[in-house]
mmCIF file of C-alpha atoms in Angstrom:
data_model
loop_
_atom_site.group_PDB
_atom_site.id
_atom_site.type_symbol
_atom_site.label_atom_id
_atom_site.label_comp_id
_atom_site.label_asym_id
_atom_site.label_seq_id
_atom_site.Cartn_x
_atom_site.Cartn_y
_atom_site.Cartn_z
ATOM 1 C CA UNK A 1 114.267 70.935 28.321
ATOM 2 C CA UNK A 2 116.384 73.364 26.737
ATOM 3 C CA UNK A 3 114.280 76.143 26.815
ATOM 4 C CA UNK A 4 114.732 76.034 30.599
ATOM 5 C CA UNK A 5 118.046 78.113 31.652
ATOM 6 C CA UNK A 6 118.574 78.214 35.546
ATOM 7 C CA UNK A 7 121.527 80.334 35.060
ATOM 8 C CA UNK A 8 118.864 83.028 34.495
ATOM 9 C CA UNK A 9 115.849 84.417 36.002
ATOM 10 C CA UNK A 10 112.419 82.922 35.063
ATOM 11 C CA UNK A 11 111.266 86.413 34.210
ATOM 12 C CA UNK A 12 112.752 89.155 31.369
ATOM 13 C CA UNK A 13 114.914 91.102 33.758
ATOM 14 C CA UNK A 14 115.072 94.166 31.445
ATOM 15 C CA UNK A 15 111.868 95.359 32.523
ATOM 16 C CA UNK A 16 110.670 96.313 36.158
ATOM 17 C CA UNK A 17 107.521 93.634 36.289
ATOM 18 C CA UNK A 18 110.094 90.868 35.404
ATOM 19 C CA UNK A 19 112.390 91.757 37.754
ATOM 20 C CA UNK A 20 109.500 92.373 40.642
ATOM 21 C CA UNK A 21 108.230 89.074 40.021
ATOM 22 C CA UNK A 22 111.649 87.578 39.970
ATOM 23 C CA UNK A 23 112.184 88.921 43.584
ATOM 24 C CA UNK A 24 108.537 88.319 44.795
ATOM 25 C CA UNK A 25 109.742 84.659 44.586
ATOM 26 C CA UNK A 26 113.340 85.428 45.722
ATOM 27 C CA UNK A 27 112.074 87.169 48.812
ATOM 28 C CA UNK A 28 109.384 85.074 49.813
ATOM 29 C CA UNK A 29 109.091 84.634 53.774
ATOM 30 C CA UNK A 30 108.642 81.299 53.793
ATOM 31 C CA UNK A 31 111.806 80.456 52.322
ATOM 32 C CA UNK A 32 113.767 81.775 55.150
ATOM 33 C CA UNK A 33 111.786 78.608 57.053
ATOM 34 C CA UNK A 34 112.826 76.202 54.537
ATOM 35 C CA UNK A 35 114.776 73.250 56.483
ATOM 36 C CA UNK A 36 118.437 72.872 55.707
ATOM 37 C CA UNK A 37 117.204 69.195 54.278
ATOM 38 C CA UNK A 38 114.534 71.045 51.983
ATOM 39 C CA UNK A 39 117.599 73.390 50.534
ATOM 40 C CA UNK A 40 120.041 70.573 50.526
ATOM 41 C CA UNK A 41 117.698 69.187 48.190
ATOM 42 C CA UNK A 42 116.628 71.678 45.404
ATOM 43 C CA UNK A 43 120.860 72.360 45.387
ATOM 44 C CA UNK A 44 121.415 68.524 44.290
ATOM 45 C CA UNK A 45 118.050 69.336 42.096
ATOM 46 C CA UNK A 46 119.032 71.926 40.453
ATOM 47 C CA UNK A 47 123.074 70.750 39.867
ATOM 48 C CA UNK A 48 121.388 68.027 38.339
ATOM 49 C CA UNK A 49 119.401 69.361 35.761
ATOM 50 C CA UNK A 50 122.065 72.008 35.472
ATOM 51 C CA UNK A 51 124.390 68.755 34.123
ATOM 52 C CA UNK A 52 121.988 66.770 32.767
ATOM 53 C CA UNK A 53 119.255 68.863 31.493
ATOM 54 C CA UNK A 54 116.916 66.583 32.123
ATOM 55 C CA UNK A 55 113.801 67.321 34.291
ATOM 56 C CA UNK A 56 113.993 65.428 37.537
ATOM 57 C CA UNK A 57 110.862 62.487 38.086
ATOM 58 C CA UNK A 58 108.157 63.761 39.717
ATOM 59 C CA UNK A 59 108.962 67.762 38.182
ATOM 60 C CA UNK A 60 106.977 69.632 35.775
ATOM 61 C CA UNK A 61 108.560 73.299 35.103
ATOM 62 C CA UNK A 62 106.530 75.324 38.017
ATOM 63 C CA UNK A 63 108.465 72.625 40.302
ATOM 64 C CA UNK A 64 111.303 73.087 38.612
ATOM 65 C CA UNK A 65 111.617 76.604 39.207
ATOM 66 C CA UNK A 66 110.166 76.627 42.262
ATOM 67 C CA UNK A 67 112.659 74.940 43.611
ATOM 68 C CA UNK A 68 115.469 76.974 41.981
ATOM 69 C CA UNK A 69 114.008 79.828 43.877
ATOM 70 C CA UNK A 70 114.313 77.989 47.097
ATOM 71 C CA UNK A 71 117.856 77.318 45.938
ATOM 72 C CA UNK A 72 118.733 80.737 44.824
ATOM 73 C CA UNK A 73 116.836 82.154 47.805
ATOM 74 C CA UNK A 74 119.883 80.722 50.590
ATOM 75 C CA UNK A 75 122.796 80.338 48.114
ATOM 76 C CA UNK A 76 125.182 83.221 47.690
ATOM 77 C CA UNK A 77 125.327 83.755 43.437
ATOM 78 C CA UNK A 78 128.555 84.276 43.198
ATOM 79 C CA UNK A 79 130.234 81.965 46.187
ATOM 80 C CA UNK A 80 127.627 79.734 46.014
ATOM 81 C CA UNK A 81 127.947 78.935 49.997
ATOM 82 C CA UNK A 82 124.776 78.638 51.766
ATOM 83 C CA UNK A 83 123.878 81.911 53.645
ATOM 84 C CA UNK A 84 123.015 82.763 57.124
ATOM 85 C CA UNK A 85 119.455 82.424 57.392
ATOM 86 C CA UNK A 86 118.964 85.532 59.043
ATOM 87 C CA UNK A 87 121.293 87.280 56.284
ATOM 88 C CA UNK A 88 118.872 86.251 53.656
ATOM 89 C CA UNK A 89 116.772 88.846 52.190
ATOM 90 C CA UNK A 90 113.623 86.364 52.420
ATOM 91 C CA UNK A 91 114.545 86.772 56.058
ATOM 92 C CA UNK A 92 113.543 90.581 55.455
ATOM 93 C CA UNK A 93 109.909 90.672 56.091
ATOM 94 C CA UNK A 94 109.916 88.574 59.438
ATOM 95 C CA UNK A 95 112.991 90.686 60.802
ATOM 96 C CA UNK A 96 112.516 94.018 59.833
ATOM 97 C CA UNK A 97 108.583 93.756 60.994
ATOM 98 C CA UNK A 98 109.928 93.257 64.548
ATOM 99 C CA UNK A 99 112.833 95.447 64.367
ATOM 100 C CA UNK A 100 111.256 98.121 62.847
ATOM 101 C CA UNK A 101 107.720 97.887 64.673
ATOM 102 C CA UNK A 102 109.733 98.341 68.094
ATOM 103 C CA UNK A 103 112.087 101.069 66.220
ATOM 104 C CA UNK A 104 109.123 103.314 65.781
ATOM 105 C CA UNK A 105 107.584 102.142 68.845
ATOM 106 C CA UNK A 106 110.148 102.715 71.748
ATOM 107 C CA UNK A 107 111.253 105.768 70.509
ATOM 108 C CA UNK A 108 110.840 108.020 73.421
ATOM 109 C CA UNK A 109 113.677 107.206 75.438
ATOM 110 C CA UNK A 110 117.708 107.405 74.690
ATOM 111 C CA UNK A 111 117.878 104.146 76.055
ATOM 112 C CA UNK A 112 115.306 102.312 73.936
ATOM 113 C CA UNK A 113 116.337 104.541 70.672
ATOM 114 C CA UNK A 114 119.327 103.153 71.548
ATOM 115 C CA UNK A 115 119.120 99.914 71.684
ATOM 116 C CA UNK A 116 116.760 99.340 68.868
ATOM 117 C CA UNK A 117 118.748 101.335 66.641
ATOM 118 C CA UNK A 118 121.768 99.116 68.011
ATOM 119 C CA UNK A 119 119.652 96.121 67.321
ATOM 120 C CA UNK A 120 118.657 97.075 63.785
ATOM 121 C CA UNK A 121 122.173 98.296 62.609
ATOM 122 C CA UNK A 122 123.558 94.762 63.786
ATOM 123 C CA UNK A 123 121.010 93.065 61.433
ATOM 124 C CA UNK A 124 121.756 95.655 58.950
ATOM 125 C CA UNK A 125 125.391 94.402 58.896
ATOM 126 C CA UNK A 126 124.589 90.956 58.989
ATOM 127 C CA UNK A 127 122.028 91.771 56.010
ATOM 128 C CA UNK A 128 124.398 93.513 54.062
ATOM 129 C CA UNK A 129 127.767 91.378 54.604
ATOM 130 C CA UNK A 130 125.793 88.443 53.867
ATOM 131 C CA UNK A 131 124.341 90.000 50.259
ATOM 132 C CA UNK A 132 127.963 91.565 48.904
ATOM 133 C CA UNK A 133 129.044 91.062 45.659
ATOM 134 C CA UNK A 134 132.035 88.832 45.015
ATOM 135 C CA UNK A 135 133.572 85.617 46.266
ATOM 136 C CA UNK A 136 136.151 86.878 48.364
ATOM 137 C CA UNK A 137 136.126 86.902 52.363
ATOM 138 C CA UNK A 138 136.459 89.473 54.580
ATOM 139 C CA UNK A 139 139.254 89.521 57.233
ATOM 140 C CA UNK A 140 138.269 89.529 60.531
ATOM 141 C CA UNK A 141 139.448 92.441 61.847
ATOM 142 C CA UNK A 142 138.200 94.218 58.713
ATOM 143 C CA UNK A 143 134.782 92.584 59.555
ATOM 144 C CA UNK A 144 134.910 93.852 63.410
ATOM 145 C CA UNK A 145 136.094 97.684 62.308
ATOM 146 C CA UNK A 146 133.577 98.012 59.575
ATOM 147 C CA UNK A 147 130.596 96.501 62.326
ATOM 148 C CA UNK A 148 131.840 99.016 64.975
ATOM 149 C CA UNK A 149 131.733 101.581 62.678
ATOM 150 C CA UNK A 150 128.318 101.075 61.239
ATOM 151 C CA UNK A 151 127.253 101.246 64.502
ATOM 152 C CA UNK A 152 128.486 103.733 66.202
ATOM 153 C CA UNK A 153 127.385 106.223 62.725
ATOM 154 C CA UNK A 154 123.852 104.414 62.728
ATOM 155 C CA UNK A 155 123.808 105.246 66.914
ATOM 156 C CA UNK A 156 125.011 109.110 66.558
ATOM 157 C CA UNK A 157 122.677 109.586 63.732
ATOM 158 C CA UNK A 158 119.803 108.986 65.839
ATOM 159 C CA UNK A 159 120.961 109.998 69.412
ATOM 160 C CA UNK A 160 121.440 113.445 67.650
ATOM 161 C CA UNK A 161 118.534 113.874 65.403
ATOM 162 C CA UNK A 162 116.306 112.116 68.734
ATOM 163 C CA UNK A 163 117.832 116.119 71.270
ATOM 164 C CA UNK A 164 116.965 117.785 68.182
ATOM 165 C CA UNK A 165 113.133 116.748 68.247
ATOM 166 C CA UNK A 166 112.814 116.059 71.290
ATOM 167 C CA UNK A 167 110.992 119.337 72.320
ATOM 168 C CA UNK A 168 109.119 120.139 68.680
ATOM 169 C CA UNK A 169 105.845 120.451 69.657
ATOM 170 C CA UNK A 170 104.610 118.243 67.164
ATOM 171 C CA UNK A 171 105.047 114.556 68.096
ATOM 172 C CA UNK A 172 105.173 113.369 64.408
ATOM 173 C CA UNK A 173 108.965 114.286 63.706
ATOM 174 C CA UNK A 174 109.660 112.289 67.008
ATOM 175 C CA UNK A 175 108.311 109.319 65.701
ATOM 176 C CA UNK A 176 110.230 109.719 62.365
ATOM 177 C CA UNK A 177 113.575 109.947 63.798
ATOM 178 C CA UNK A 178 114.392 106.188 63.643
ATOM 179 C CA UNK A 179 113.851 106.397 59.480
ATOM 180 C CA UNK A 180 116.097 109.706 59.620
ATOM 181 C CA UNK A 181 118.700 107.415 61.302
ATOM 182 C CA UNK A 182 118.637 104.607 59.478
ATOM 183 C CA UNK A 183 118.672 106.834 56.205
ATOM 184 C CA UNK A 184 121.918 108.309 57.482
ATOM 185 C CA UNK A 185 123.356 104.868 58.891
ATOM 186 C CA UNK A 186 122.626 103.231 55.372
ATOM 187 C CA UNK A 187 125.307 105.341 53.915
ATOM 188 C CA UNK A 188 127.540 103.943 56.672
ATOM 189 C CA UNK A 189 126.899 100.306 57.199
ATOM 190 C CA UNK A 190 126.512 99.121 53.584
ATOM 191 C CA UNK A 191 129.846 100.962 52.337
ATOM 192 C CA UNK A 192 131.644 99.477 55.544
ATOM 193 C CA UNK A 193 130.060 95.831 55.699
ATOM 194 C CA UNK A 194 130.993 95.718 51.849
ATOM 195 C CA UNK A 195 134.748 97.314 51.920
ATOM 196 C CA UNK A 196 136.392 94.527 51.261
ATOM 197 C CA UNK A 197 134.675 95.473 47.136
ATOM 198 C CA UNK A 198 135.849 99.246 47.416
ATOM 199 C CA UNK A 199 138.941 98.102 48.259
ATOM 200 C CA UNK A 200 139.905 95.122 46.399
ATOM 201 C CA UNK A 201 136.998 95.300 43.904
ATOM 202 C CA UNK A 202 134.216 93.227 42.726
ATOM 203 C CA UNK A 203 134.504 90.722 39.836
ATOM 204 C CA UNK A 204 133.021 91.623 36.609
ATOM 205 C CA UNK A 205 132.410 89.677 32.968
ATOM 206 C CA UNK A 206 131.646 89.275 29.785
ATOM 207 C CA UNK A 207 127.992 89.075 28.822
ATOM 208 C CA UNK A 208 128.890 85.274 28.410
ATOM 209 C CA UNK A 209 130.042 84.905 31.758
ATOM 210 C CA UNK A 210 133.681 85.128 30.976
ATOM 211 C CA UNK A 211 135.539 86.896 33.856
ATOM 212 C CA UNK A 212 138.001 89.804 32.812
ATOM 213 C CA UNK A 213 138.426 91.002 36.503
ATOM 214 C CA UNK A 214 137.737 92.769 39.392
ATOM 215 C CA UNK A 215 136.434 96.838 39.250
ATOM 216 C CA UNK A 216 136.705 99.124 42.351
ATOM 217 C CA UNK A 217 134.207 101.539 40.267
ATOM 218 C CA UNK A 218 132.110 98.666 39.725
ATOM 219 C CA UNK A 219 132.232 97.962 43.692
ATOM 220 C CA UNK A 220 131.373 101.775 44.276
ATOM 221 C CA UNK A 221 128.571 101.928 41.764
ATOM 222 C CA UNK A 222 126.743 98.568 42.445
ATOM 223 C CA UNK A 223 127.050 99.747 46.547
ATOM 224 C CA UNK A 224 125.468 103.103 45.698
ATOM 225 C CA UNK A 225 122.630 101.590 43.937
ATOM 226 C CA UNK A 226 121.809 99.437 46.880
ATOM 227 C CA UNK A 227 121.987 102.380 49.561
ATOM 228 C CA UNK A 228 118.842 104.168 47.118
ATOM 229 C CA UNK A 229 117.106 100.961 46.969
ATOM 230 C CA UNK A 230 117.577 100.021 50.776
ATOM 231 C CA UNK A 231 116.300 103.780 51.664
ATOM 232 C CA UNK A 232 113.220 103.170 49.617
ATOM 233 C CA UNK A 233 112.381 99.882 51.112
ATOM 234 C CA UNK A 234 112.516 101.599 54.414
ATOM 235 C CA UNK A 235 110.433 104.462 53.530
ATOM 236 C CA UNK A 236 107.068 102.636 54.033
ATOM 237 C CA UNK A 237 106.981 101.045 56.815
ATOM 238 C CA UNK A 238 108.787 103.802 58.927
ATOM 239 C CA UNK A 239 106.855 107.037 57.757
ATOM 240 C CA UNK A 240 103.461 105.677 56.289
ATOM 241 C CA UNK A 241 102.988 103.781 59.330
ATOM 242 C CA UNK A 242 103.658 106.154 62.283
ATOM 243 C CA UNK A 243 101.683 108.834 60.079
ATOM 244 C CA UNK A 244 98.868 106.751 60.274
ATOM 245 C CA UNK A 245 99.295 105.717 64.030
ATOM 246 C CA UNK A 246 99.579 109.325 64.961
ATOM 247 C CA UNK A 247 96.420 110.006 63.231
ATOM 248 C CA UNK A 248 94.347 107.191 64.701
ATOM 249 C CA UNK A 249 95.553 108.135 68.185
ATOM 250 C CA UNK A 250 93.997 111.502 67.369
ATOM 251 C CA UNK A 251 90.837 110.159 66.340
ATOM 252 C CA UNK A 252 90.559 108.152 69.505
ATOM 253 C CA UNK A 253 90.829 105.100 68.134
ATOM 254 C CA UNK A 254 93.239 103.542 70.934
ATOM 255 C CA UNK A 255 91.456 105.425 73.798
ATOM 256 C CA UNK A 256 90.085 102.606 74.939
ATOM 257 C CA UNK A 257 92.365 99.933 73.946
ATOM 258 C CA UNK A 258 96.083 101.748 74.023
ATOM 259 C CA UNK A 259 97.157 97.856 73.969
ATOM 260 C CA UNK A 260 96.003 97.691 70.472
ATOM 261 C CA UNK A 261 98.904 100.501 69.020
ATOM 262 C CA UNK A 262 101.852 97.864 69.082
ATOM 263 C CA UNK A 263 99.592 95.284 67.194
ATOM 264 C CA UNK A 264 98.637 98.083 64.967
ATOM 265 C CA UNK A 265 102.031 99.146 64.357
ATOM 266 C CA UNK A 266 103.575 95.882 63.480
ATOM 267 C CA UNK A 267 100.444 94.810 61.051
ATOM 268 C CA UNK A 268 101.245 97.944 59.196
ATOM 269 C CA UNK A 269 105.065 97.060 59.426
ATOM 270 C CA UNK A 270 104.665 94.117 58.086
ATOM 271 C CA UNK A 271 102.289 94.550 55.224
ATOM 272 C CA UNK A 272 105.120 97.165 54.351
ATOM 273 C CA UNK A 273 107.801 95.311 54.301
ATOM 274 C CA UNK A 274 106.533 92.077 52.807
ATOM 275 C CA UNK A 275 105.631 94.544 49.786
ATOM 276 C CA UNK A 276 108.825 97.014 49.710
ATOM 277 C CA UNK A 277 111.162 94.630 49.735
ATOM 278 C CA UNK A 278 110.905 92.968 46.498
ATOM 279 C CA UNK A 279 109.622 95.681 44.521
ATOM 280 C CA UNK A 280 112.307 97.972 45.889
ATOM 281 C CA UNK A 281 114.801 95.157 44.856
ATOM 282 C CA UNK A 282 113.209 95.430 41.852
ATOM 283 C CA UNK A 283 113.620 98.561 40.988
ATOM 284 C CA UNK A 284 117.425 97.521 39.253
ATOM 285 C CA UNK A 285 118.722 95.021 37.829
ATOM 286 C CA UNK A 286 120.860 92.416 40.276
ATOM 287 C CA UNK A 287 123.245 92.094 36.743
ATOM 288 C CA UNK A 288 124.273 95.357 36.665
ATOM 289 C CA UNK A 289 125.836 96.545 33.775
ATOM 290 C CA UNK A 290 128.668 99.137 33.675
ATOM 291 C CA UNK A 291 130.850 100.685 30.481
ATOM 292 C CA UNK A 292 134.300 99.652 29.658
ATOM 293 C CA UNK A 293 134.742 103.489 29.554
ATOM 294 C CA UNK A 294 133.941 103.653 33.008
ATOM 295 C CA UNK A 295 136.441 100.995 34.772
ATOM 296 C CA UNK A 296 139.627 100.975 36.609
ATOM 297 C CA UNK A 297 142.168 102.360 33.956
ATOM 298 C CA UNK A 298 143.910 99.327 34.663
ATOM 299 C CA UNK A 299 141.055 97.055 33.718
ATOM 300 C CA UNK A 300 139.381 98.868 31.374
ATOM 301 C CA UNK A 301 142.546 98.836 28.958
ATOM 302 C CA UNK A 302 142.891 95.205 29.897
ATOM 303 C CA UNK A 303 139.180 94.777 28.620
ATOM 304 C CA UNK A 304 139.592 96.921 25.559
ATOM 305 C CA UNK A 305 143.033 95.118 24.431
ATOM 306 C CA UNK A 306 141.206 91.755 25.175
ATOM 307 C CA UNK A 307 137.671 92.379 24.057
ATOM 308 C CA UNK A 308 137.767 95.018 21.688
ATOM 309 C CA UNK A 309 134.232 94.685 20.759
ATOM 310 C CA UNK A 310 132.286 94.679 23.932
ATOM 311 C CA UNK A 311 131.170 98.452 25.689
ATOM 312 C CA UNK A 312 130.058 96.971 28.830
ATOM 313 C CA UNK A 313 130.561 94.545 31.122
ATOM 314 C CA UNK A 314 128.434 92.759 33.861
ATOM 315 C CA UNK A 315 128.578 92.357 37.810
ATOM 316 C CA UNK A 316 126.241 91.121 40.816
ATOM 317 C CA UNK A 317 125.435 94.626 42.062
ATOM 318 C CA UNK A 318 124.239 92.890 45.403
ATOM 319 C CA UNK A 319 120.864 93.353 47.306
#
């Protein structure tokens, strides 16, 4: 079985399809309904054949990596700690179907814009502290200060945009407020959730998985490549969908069943989001890949003194 590596993806991660299948399988729903028994399970399965390298009885390949999935689906890569389930980005599709099918939904009041901006910025944090790069914890009050002010930018964002369109005439930029806001509070919450990188950096190594440190510009980069990706995997669900409400209300199609729009909505939320967010994650690498040239002065002298040879090194860019 040593053609099988589980320290890598099944699929060639240098090229989009490999990586959108790799996160088809990483994002899957129904792992975030796997029982803790179930991922107890493929962990002792795959530290196993990890040691062993022999394929466990009953296992052909498929199962094999199948189950590595399910393993790599609630496992942190880098602490290797089992996640909060609702932190887990196969978690995505459920939660963000609700959330965001209510976001665009209740939208007409301060109160409910409010709230569900409230709601979806405290999932946001829990989202993004849960998929940071690195092994080190976050203190506390570090934690609490970064949450508060996540919030509180994700809730000003939209409060303000929300008296700005408020009297347009046409009801479409209304309903497109809440992905305005949660364009703007992306900048916000993922920096903040994740500032324990920026400020004490995030580890990075060798392209054989030797450590030579930890990179503040690594931190920064990674972060910024998640805040595009997040955006786009938004982008769907909040604009294509109320677009298409808006013009099915005009044709008359709820007239006689207004029940029918929240249904509607949340259908077309969640086809979305099942979609968006694995090809979004998709669209770079999880091993990013950043040049010597480009570290901490510190580090990258440290690198070049050490390493001479290598130009880059690697680092879990988060999701």
């Amino acid at each position: 079985m040593s053609h099988i590596n589980l320290d890598k993806p099944r699929y060639d991660q240098s090229t989009y399809m490999g990586r959108a299948k790799h996160f088809l399988l990483l994002t899957n729903p129904m792992n975030a309904f796997a029982s803790n028994s179930d991922l107890e399970e493929a962990k002792r399965i795959v530290t196993e054949f990890r040691k062993s390298r022999r394929m466990p009885p009953g296992y052909d390949e498929d199962k094999l990596w199948a189950t590595k999935y399910l393993y790599d689906s609630a496992f942190h890569p880098d602490s290797g700690e089992k996640m909060f389930v609702l932190g887990r980005m196969a978690a995505q599709a459920p939660m963000n179907t609700i959330i965001t099918g209510c976001m665009i939904t209740f939208y007409k009041t301060t109160a409910a814009t409010a709230f569900w901006q409230w709601v979806n910025q405290t999932f946001n944090a829990v989202v993004n502290y849960t998929n940071r790069s690195g092994d080190a914890p976050l203190p506390t009050s570090q934690l609490v200060a970064s949450y508060c002010a996540a919030c509180g930018g994700a809730l000003s964002t939209a409060l303000f945009l929300n008296s700005k369109v408020k009297n347009m005439s046409n009801p479409i930029y209304a309903r497109l407020v809440p992905f305005a806001a949660v364009c703007g509070a992306n900048f916000i919450n993922i920096p903040m959730m994740r500032s324990g990188e920026l400020i004490n950096g995030t580890p990075v190594f060798t392209a054989d998985g030797t450590r030579v440190g930890n990179s503040k510009r690594a931190a920064k980069y990674g972060i910024g490549l998640v805040c595009f990706s997040r955006i786009l995997m938004a982008l769907p669900g909040m604009t294509v969908t109320p677009i298409i409400t808006s013009m099915a209300a005009k044709r008359g199609l709820f007239d006689k069943r207004p029940s029918m729009v929240v249904p509607f909505q949340l259908f077309m939320v969640g086809l979305c989001v099942t979609f968006a967010t694995p090809l979004c994650c998709a669209i770079f690498d999880q091993r990013a890949a950043i040049a010597v040239d480009s570290l901490d002065p510190e580090l990258r002298d440290s690198v070049k003194k050490n390493y001479p040879k290598i130009s880059e090194v690697y680092f879990n860019k988060g999701l």
